[in-house]
Structures are given as C-alpha cells and as structure tokens.
Amino acid sequence: VQLQASGGGLVQAGGSLRLSCVACGRNPATYSLGWFRQAPGKEREFVAGIVPSGVTSRYSDSVKGRFTISRDNVENTMYLQMNALERDDTAVHYCAAASYSSITNVEAAWHYWGQGTHVTVSS
C-alpha cells in the first residue's frame, strides 16, 4: 500500500484544518488506517486510527473531542478533521496503514507510511 498525505498548512490557534491521505495499491479498504505526528524535538506519537469498516476509531487523549478521523473506502481516502487547533498540535503529520482490523498506538506495529504533511499552529 502506498500512502499520500496532504492538507497541512499554517493556521491560527483555534482554527481548523482537514488532512487527507490517499491509499493506493492492493485492497487498501482492508487495512486499518491511522495518523501519527512528530513535533520538533519529540518522538513520533499516535493521533488517531480507524478500522477498515470505519465503524471503530481511536484517539489519543490530547486530541480527543477536537479531531475526527474518517475514511471513504470508495475513494480510498482517509481524513483527519482537526478543530480547535492548539500550538502543541504543530507537527509533521503522517498517515499509516496496517494489515489487520484493529487499532494500535504502537508505531512499530504499522506497516506502511506516507511522507508526512506539515501542520503549523500560530498563536
């Protein structure tokens, strides 16, 4: 599976952005998809994940209630709607795919990665 993330940019605190991740390859609809992010000087961390059917999702505590993950299996695209953005959300955001139907926040368990898209939140 190949992943292509887009939608990052510069936004003021309190604003919104929507990230997209297009998945290409064999049967991308059978993969769990997720978002991770890496802030300057920090390790990459789990943000959100969604199972192949889209029925179940999971969020990190830091984004719960502000971010919404979704997917369109016809378009093979995953989205991350980010609202009420904070300066601490500034990071390179990566999409990832895993060949099982569950969600884990363990980075090493995800098999495929996109190139990342930059999100910068200004005060």
C-alpha positions as MATLAB code, in Angstrom:
seq = 'VQLQASGGGLVQAGGSLRLSCVACGRNPATYSLGWFRQAPGKEREFVAGIVPSGVTSRYSDSVKGRFTISRDNVENTMYLQMNALERDDTAVHYCAAASYSSITNVEAAWHYWGQGTHVTVSS';
ca = [
       0.000    0.000    0.000;
       1.269    3.489   -0.896;
       0.054    6.462    1.092;
      -0.008   10.139    0.113;
      -0.871   12.723    2.789;
      -1.933   16.296    2.103;
      -3.806   19.211    3.619;
      -1.283   20.618    6.052;
      -0.594   24.317    6.371;
      -0.394   27.323    8.651;
      -3.404   28.120   10.814;
      -4.082   30.307   13.829;
      -4.828   28.782   17.192;
      -8.494   27.902   17.434;
      -8.742   27.303   13.705;
      -9.356   24.145   11.709;
      -7.655   22.034    9.064;
      -8.584   18.826    7.291;
      -5.863   16.378    6.366;
      -6.322   13.773    3.650;
      -4.482   10.539    2.944;
      -4.987    8.670   -0.309;
      -4.172    4.960   -0.243;
      -3.133    3.156   -3.420;
      -2.346   -0.472   -4.070;
      -3.982   -3.799   -3.451;
      -7.195   -3.698   -1.405;
      -6.491   -0.595    0.718;
     -10.015   -0.857    2.121;
      -8.897   -3.943    4.075;
      -6.276   -2.028    6.073;
      -6.631   -0.154    9.306;
      -5.510    3.442    8.761;
      -4.093    5.926   11.201;
      -2.454    9.264   11.815;
       0.724    9.896   13.740;
       2.591   13.142   14.280;
       6.078   14.261   15.186;
       6.682   17.644   16.761;
      10.103   19.297   16.615;
      12.466   17.612   19.033;
       9.948   14.942   20.018;
       9.257   11.345   19.110;
       6.501   10.388   16.724;
       3.198    9.788   18.522;
      -0.150    8.219   17.722;
      -3.000   10.618   16.977;
      -5.945    8.566   15.712;
      -6.805    5.322   13.956;
      -9.772    3.761   12.192;
     -10.601    0.146   11.337;
     -11.254   -0.996    7.741;
     -15.038   -0.754    8.050;
     -14.843    2.729    9.551;
     -17.121    1.685   12.412;
     -14.498    1.938   15.154;
     -11.942    4.666   15.758;
      -9.497    5.539   18.495;
      -7.879    8.810   19.558;
      -5.042    9.948   21.748;
      -6.129   11.811   24.859;
      -4.528   15.004   23.559;
      -6.837   15.256   20.529;
      -9.997   13.526   21.741;
     -13.016   15.772   21.287;
     -11.185   18.069   18.848;
     -10.152   15.763   15.998;
     -12.313   13.384   13.952;
     -10.952   10.584   11.791;
     -12.986    9.147    8.924;
     -12.488    7.183    5.729;
     -14.126    6.751    2.347;
     -13.450    3.233    1.063;
     -14.827    4.059   -2.384;
     -12.309    6.873   -2.828;
      -9.643    5.026   -0.771;
      -9.111    8.177    1.252;
      -8.785    8.820    4.971;
      -9.426   12.185    6.576;
      -8.496   13.911    9.809;
     -10.700   16.872   10.652;
      -8.806   18.977   13.168;
     -10.756   21.626   15.083;
      -9.814   23.953   17.939;
      -6.168   23.668   16.972;
      -3.553   24.479   19.591;
       0.109   25.424   19.299;
       1.016   21.971   20.650;
      -0.579   20.460   17.523;
       2.293   21.849   15.450;
       3.975   18.809   13.925;
       4.582   16.788   10.797;
       1.539   14.550   10.467;
       1.966   11.103    8.900;
      -0.629    8.643    7.707;
      -0.058    4.957    8.219;
      -1.641    1.641    7.301;
      -1.684   -1.723    8.991;
      -2.783   -5.060    7.533;
      -5.122   -6.038   10.382;
      -8.561   -4.957   11.510;
      -7.699   -3.381   14.840;
      -6.083   -0.150   16.043;
      -2.882    0.127   17.973;
      -0.977    3.185   19.138;
       2.327    1.332   18.800;
       4.279    2.869   15.931;
       6.238   -0.281   15.128;
       3.009   -2.195   14.507;
       2.077   -0.078   11.491;
       3.380   -1.450    8.202;
       3.172    1.379    5.676;
       3.798    5.125    5.965;
       3.122    8.242    3.927;
       5.569   11.089    3.518;
       4.048   13.486    6.068;
       2.369   16.869    5.837;
       3.311   19.878    7.962;
       0.826   21.489   10.312;
       1.836   24.752   11.963;
      -0.412   26.447   14.509;
       0.397   30.041   15.377;
      -0.768   31.980   18.419;
];
